Each structure stands twice: as C-alpha cells, then as structure tokens.
JSON list of C-alpha atoms in Angstrom, two decimals:
[
{"chain": "I", "resi": 207, "resn": "UNK", "atom": "CA", "xyz": [19.88, -51.68, -16.49]},
{"chain": "I", "resi": 208, "resn": "UNK", "atom": "CA", "xyz": [20.90, -50.50, -12.97]},
{"chain": "I", "resi": 209, "resn": "UNK", "atom": "CA", "xyz": [23.28, -53.43, -12.77]},
{"chain": "I", "resi": 210, "resn": "UNK", "atom": "CA", "xyz": [24.91, -52.49, -16.10]},
{"chain": "I", "resi": 211, "resn": "UNK", "atom": "CA", "xyz": [25.49, -48.93, -14.87]},
{"chain": "I", "resi": 212, "resn": "UNK", "atom": "CA", "xyz": [27.21, -50.04, -11.73]},
{"chain": "I", "resi": 213, "resn": "UNK", "atom": "CA", "xyz": [29.60, -52.30, -13.79]},
{"chain": "I", "resi": 214, "resn": "UNK", "atom": "CA", "xyz": [30.22, -49.25, -16.16]},
{"chain": "I", "resi": 215, "resn": "UNK", "atom": "CA", "xyz": [31.33, -47.25, -13.18]},
{"chain": "I", "resi": 216, "resn": "UNK", "atom": "CA", "xyz": [34.15, -49.66, -12.58]},
{"chain": "I", "resi": 217, "resn": "UNK", "atom": "CA", "xyz": [35.42, -49.37, -16.14]},
{"chain": "I", "resi": 218, "resn": "UNK", "atom": "CA", "xyz": [37.52, -46.24, -15.46]},
{"chain": "I", "resi": 219, "resn": "UNK", "atom": "CA", "xyz": [39.15, -47.19, -12.26]},
{"chain": "I", "resi": 220, "resn": "UNK", "atom": "CA", "xyz": [40.11, -50.59, -13.61]},
{"chain": "I", "resi": 221, "resn": "UNK", "atom": "CA", "xyz": [41.51, -48.86, -16.75]},
{"chain": "I", "resi": 222, "resn": "UNK", "atom": "CA", "xyz": [43.53, -46.55, -14.51]},
{"chain": "I", "resi": 223, "resn": "UNK", "atom": "CA", "xyz": [44.84, -49.63, -12.36]},
{"chain": "I", "resi": 224, "resn": "UNK", "atom": "CA", "xyz": [45.81, -51.63, -15.31]},
{"chain": "I", "resi": 225, "resn": "UNK", "atom": "CA", "xyz": [47.56, -48.73, -16.96]},
{"chain": "I", "resi": 226, "resn": "UNK", "atom": "CA", "xyz": [49.41, -47.80, -13.75]},
{"chain": "I", "resi": 227, "resn": "UNK", "atom": "CA", "xyz": [50.45, -51.38, -13.10]},
{"chain": "I", "resi": 228, "resn": "UNK", "atom": "CA", "xyz": [51.60, -51.74, -16.78]},
{"chain": "I", "resi": 229, "resn": "UNK", "atom": "CA", "xyz": [53.65, -48.58, -16.60]},
{"chain": "I", "resi": 230, "resn": "UNK", "atom": "CA", "xyz": [55.28, -49.57, -13.35]},
{"chain": "I", "resi": 231, "resn": "UNK", "atom": "CA", "xyz": [55.89, -53.02, -14.76]},
{"chain": "I", "resi": 232, "resn": "UNK", "atom": "CA", "xyz": [57.90, -51.39, -17.53]},
{"chain": "I", "resi": 233, "resn": "UNK", "atom": "CA", "xyz": [60.00, -49.22, -15.36]},
{"chain": "I", "resi": 234, "resn": "UNK", "atom": "CA", "xyz": [63.40, -50.80, -15.40]},
{"chain": "I", "resi": 235, "resn": "UNK", "atom": "CA", "xyz": [65.48, -48.14, -13.85]},
{"chain": "I", "resi": 236, "resn": "UNK", "atom": "CA", "xyz": [68.03, -47.92, -16.65]},
{"chain": "I", "resi": 237, "resn": "UNK", "atom": "CA", "xyz": [66.44, -44.64, -18.30]},
{"chain": "I", "resi": 238, "resn": "UNK", "atom": "CA", "xyz": [67.55, -41.11, -17.63]},
{"chain": "I", "resi": 239, "resn": "UNK", "atom": "CA", "xyz": [66.20, -39.43, -14.56]},
{"chain": "I", "resi": 240, "resn": "UNK", "atom": "CA", "xyz": [63.33, -36.93, -14.93]},
{"chain": "I", "resi": 241, "resn": "UNK", "atom": "CA", "xyz": [63.40, -35.73, -11.30]},
{"chain": "I", "resi": 242, "resn": "UNK", "atom": "CA", "xyz": [63.77, -31.82, -11.21]},
{"chain": "I", "resi": 243, "resn": "UNK", "atom": "CA", "xyz": [65.33, -31.96, -7.82]},
{"chain": "I", "resi": 244, "resn": "UNK", "atom": "CA", "xyz": [67.97, -34.41, -8.84]},
{"chain": "I", "resi": 245, "resn": "UNK", "atom": "CA", "xyz": [68.58, -32.74, -12.16]},
{"chain": "I", "resi": 246, "resn": "UNK", "atom": "CA", "xyz": [69.10, -29.35, -10.38]},
{"chain": "I", "resi": 247, "resn": "UNK", "atom": "CA", "xyz": [71.16, -30.61, -7.46]},
{"chain": "I", "resi": 248, "resn": "UNK", "atom": "CA", "xyz": [72.79, -33.78, -8.49]},
{"chain": "I", "resi": 249, "resn": "UNK", "atom": "CA", "xyz": [71.35, -35.28, -5.37]},
{"chain": "I", "resi": 250, "resn": "UNK", "atom": "CA", "xyz": [68.53, -37.75, -5.33]},
{"chain": "I", "resi": 251, "resn": "UNK", "atom": "CA", "xyz": [65.27, -36.44, -3.75]},
{"chain": "I", "resi": 252, "resn": "UNK", "atom": "CA", "xyz": [63.32, -38.04, -0.91]},
{"chain": "I", "resi": 253, "resn": "UNK", "atom": "CA", "xyz": [61.12, -39.83, -3.50]},
{"chain": "I", "resi": 254, "resn": "UNK", "atom": "CA", "xyz": [63.93, -40.95, -6.00]},
{"chain": "I", "resi": 255, "resn": "UNK", "atom": "CA", "xyz": [63.82, -44.62, -6.52]},
{"chain": "I", "resi": 256, "resn": "UNK", "atom": "CA", "xyz": [60.24, -45.16, -5.41]},
{"chain": "I", "resi": 257, "resn": "UNK", "atom": "CA", "xyz": [58.86, -45.99, -8.96]},
{"chain": "I", "resi": 258, "resn": "UNK", "atom": "CA", "xyz": [61.87, -48.45, -9.53]},
{"chain": "I", "resi": 259, "resn": "UNK", "atom": "CA", "xyz": [61.22, -49.82, -5.99]},
{"chain": "I", "resi": 260, "resn": "UNK", "atom": "CA", "xyz": [57.54, -50.41, -6.62]},
{"chain": "I", "resi": 261, "resn": "UNK", "atom": "CA", "xyz": [58.14, -51.98, -10.02]},
{"chain": "I", "resi": 262, "resn": "UNK", "atom": "CA", "xyz": [60.56, -54.22, -8.43]},
{"chain": "I", "resi": 263, "resn": "UNK", "atom": "CA", "xyz": [58.17, -55.14, -5.77]},
{"chain": "I", "resi": 264, "resn": "UNK", "atom": "CA", "xyz": [55.43, -55.93, -8.30]},
{"chain": "I", "resi": 265, "resn": "UNK", "atom": "CA", "xyz": [57.87, -58.24, -10.07]},
{"chain": "I", "resi": 266, "resn": "UNK", "atom": "CA", "xyz": [58.58, -60.00, -6.75]},
{"chain": "I", "resi": 267, "resn": "UNK", "atom": "CA", "xyz": [62.12, -58.70, -6.44]},
{"chain": "I", "resi": 268, "resn": "UNK", "atom": "CA", "xyz": [62.00, -57.60, -2.81]},
{"chain": "I", "resi": 269, "resn": "UNK", "atom": "CA", "xyz": [65.73, -57.07, -2.34]},
{"chain": "I", "resi": 270, "resn": "UNK", "atom": "CA", "xyz": [66.05, -54.72, -5.40]},
{"chain": "I", "resi": 271, "resn": "UNK", "atom": "CA", "xyz": [62.93, -52.89, -4.36]},
{"chain": "I", "resi": 272, "resn": "UNK", "atom": "CA", "xyz": [64.44, -52.33, -0.85]},
{"chain": "I", "resi": 273, "resn": "UNK", "atom": "CA", "xyz": [67.68, -50.99, -2.46]},
{"chain": "I", "resi": 274, "resn": "UNK", "atom": "CA", "xyz": [65.92, -48.71, -4.79]},
{"chain": "I", "resi": 275, "resn": "UNK", "atom": "CA", "xyz": [63.66, -47.23, -1.92]},
{"chain": "I", "resi": 276, "resn": "UNK", "atom": "CA", "xyz": [62.97, -48.68, 1.50]},
{"chain": "I", "resi": 277, "resn": "UNK", "atom": "CA", "xyz": [59.42, -47.20, 1.48]},
{"chain": "I", "resi": 278, "resn": "UNK", "atom": "CA", "xyz": [58.21, -48.86, -1.68]},
{"chain": "I", "resi": 279, "resn": "UNK", "atom": "CA", "xyz": [56.17, -51.27, 0.08]},
{"chain": "I", "resi": 280, "resn": "UNK", "atom": "CA", "xyz": [54.43, -48.44, 1.93]},
{"chain": "I", "resi": 281, "resn": "UNK", "atom": "CA", "xyz": [53.84, -46.67, -1.32]},
{"chain": "I", "resi": 282, "resn": "UNK", "atom": "CA", "xyz": [52.11, -49.93, -2.69]},
{"chain": "I", "resi": 283, "resn": "UNK", "atom": "CA", "xyz": [49.76, -50.14, 0.48]},
{"chain": "I", "resi": 284, "resn": "UNK", "atom": "CA", "xyz": [48.87, -46.45, 0.26]},
{"chain": "I", "resi": 285, "resn": "UNK", "atom": "CA", "xyz": [48.19, -46.54, -3.52]},
{"chain": "I", "resi": 286, "resn": "UNK", "atom": "CA", "xyz": [46.13, -49.69, -2.99]},
{"chain": "I", "resi": 287, "resn": "UNK", "atom": "CA", "xyz": [44.20, -48.15, -0.11]},
{"chain": "I", "resi": 288, "resn": "UNK", "atom": "CA", "xyz": [43.53, -44.87, -2.10]},
{"chain": "I", "resi": 289, "resn": "UNK", "atom": "CA", "xyz": [42.36, -46.79, -5.03]},
{"chain": "I", "resi": 290, "resn": "UNK", "atom": "CA", "xyz": [40.09, -48.98, -2.91]},
{"chain": "I", "resi": 291, "resn": "UNK", "atom": "CA", "xyz": [38.63, -45.92, -1.24]},
{"chain": "I", "resi": 292, "resn": "UNK", "atom": "CA", "xyz": [38.02, -44.42, -4.66]},
{"chain": "I", "resi": 293, "resn": "UNK", "atom": "CA", "xyz": [36.30, -47.49, -6.06]},
{"chain": "I", "resi": 294, "resn": "UNK", "atom": "CA", "xyz": [34.23, -47.76, -2.78]},
{"chain": "I", "resi": 295, "resn": "UNK", "atom": "CA", "xyz": [33.19, -44.05, -3.09]},
{"chain": "I", "resi": 296, "resn": "UNK", "atom": "CA", "xyz": [32.30, -44.47, -6.90]},
{"chain": "I", "resi": 297, "resn": "UNK", "atom": "CA", "xyz": [30.06, -47.31, -6.04]},
{"chain": "I", "resi": 298, "resn": "UNK", "atom": "CA", "xyz": [27.66, -45.14, -4.38]},
{"chain": "I", "resi": 299, "resn": "UNK", "atom": "CA", "xyz": [28.74, -45.38, -0.69]},
{"chain": "I", "resi": 300, "resn": "UNK", "atom": "CA", "xyz": [28.33, -42.11, 1.28]},
{"chain": "I", "resi": 301, "resn": "UNK", "atom": "CA", "xyz": [30.98, -43.08, 3.97]},
{"chain": "I", "resi": 302, "resn": "UNK", "atom": "CA", "xyz": [33.88, -40.72, 3.98]},
{"chain": "I", "resi": 303, "resn": "UNK", "atom": "CA", "xyz": [37.38, -41.00, 5.16]},
{"chain": "I", "resi": 304, "resn": "UNK", "atom": "CA", "xyz": [37.85, -38.47, 7.82]},
{"chain": "I", "resi": 305, "resn": "UNK", "atom": "CA", "xyz": [39.94, -35.44, 6.72]},
{"chain": "I", "resi": 306, "resn": "UNK", "atom": "CA", "xyz": [41.87, -35.62, 9.91]},
{"chain": "I", "resi": 307, "resn": "UNK", "atom": "CA", "xyz": [42.97, -39.28, 9.07]},
{"chain": "I", "resi": 308, "resn": "UNK", "atom": "CA", "xyz": [44.07, -38.38, 5.55]},
{"chain": "I", "resi": 309, "resn": "UNK", "atom": "CA", "xyz": [46.10, -35.41, 6.74]},
{"chain": "I", "resi": 310, "resn": "UNK", "atom": "CA", "xyz": [47.65, -37.53, 9.45]},
{"chain": "I", "resi": 311, "resn": "UNK", "atom": "CA", "xyz": [48.63, -40.20, 6.86]},
{"chain": "I", "resi": 312, "resn": "UNK", "atom": "CA", "xyz": [50.08, -37.75, 4.47]},
{"chain": "I", "resi": 313, "resn": "UNK", "atom": "CA", "xyz": [52.03, -35.91, 7.28]},
{"chain": "I", "resi": 314, "resn": "UNK", "atom": "CA", "xyz": [53.33, -39.25, 8.45]},
{"chain": "I", "resi": 315, "resn": "UNK", "atom": "CA", "xyz": [54.37, -40.36, 4.95]},
{"chain": "I", "resi": 316, "resn": "UNK", "atom": "CA", "xyz": [56.11, -37.01, 4.45]},
{"chain": "I", "resi": 317, "resn": "UNK", "atom": "CA", "xyz": [58.11, -37.43, 7.78]},
{"chain": "I", "resi": 318, "resn": "UNK", "atom": "CA", "xyz": [58.98, -41.03, 6.85]},
{"chain": "I", "resi": 319, "resn": "UNK", "atom": "CA", "xyz": [60.24, -39.91, 3.35]},
{"chain": "I", "resi": 320, "resn": "UNK", "atom": "CA", "xyz": [62.25, -37.11, 4.70]},
{"chain": "I", "resi": 321, "resn": "UNK", "atom": "CA", "xyz": [63.69, -39.30, 7.53]},
{"chain": "I", "resi": 322, "resn": "UNK", "atom": "CA", "xyz": [64.75, -42.23, 5.26]},
{"chain": "I", "resi": 323, "resn": "UNK", "atom": "CA", "xyz": [66.05, -39.67, 2.71]},
{"chain": "I", "resi": 324, "resn": "UNK", "atom": "CA", "xyz": [68.24, -38.00, 5.38]},
{"chain": "I", "resi": 325, "resn": "UNK", "atom": "CA", "xyz": [69.46, -41.38, 6.63]},
{"chain": "I", "resi": 326, "resn": "UNK", "atom": "CA", "xyz": [70.36, -42.56, 3.11]},
{"chain": "I", "resi": 327, "resn": "UNK", "atom": "CA", "xyz": [72.14, -39.22, 2.49]},
{"chain": "I", "resi": 328, "resn": "UNK", "atom": "CA", "xyz": [74.28, -39.60, 5.58]},
{"chain": "I", "resi": 329, "resn": "UNK", "atom": "CA", "xyz": [75.09, -43.29, 4.81]},
{"chain": "I", "resi": 330, "resn": "UNK", "atom": "CA", "xyz": [75.75, -42.68, 1.08]},
{"chain": "I", "resi": 331, "resn": "UNK", "atom": "CA", "xyz": [73.00, -45.20, 0.00]},
{"chain": "I", "resi": 332, "resn": "UNK", "atom": "CA", "xyz": [70.91, -42.84, -2.19]},
{"chain": "I", "resi": 333, "resn": "UNK", "atom": "CA", "xyz": [70.18, -44.09, -5.63]},
{"chain": "I", "resi": 334, "resn": "UNK", "atom": "CA", "xyz": [72.45, -42.73, -8.40]},
{"chain": "I", "resi": 335, "resn": "UNK", "atom": "CA", "xyz": [71.20, -39.77, -10.32]}
]
C-alpha cells in the first residue's frame, strides 16, 4: 500500500512534464506573438524566442535553437533542475535548496537574459515580432 502511494505521488509531476514537453514540441514559431512587451513596443523582450529555442533544442536542431535564443539550453537545464528538485521534495525528502542559492540562480539568469537581450538589440539579431 505504501509503495502504491509513492508511485501515485509521481503521477502529477510526470503529467506536467509530458504536457510541457508536448506543448514545446508543438511550438513551431510560425504563430502570432503573445508577448505583451513585444506587442506594446514592437521590440522583442529579453525572453522572446526562448520557447521556440527550447522546442528546437528538444527536436535536436541546435542551430535553430541558438538563432531563436542563445539561452535556450540554459532554460532547459534550469527547468530540468527545478522539476528534479520538485520530484525529490515530493518523494518525502526533507532536504531543502537554500534560499540564497535559489536567489543567486534567479538573479544570475535575469542578468544573463538582460545582457543577451542588450547584445542582440545592439547587433540587430533579435527575433522578429
């Protein structure tokens, strides 16, 4: 009975994972933008192209992924790490990720996003809106 309960605890995260992967796999980059920043300014935001980049990376198209957004691989790593931590925590572990480490990772990611965005803005390589 206890063993069955443990497996049931994995149903929700696996469902989320497969749904996310399926949605990313369907992202083709040919639809209209839904980014409020891009729609309001006509300029791609720091995160524009990430979804298409991750989808291309999951399809194995590294060159297209890089063109859509150079930080797509980092996004995949961070999503996988967050999901792994969530499953780890749901399995009954009491270990915690230190809040300082989480804040540092989030701050570093924000700085990277803004830096890459500024560089792409200056070089004219932002994705089309």
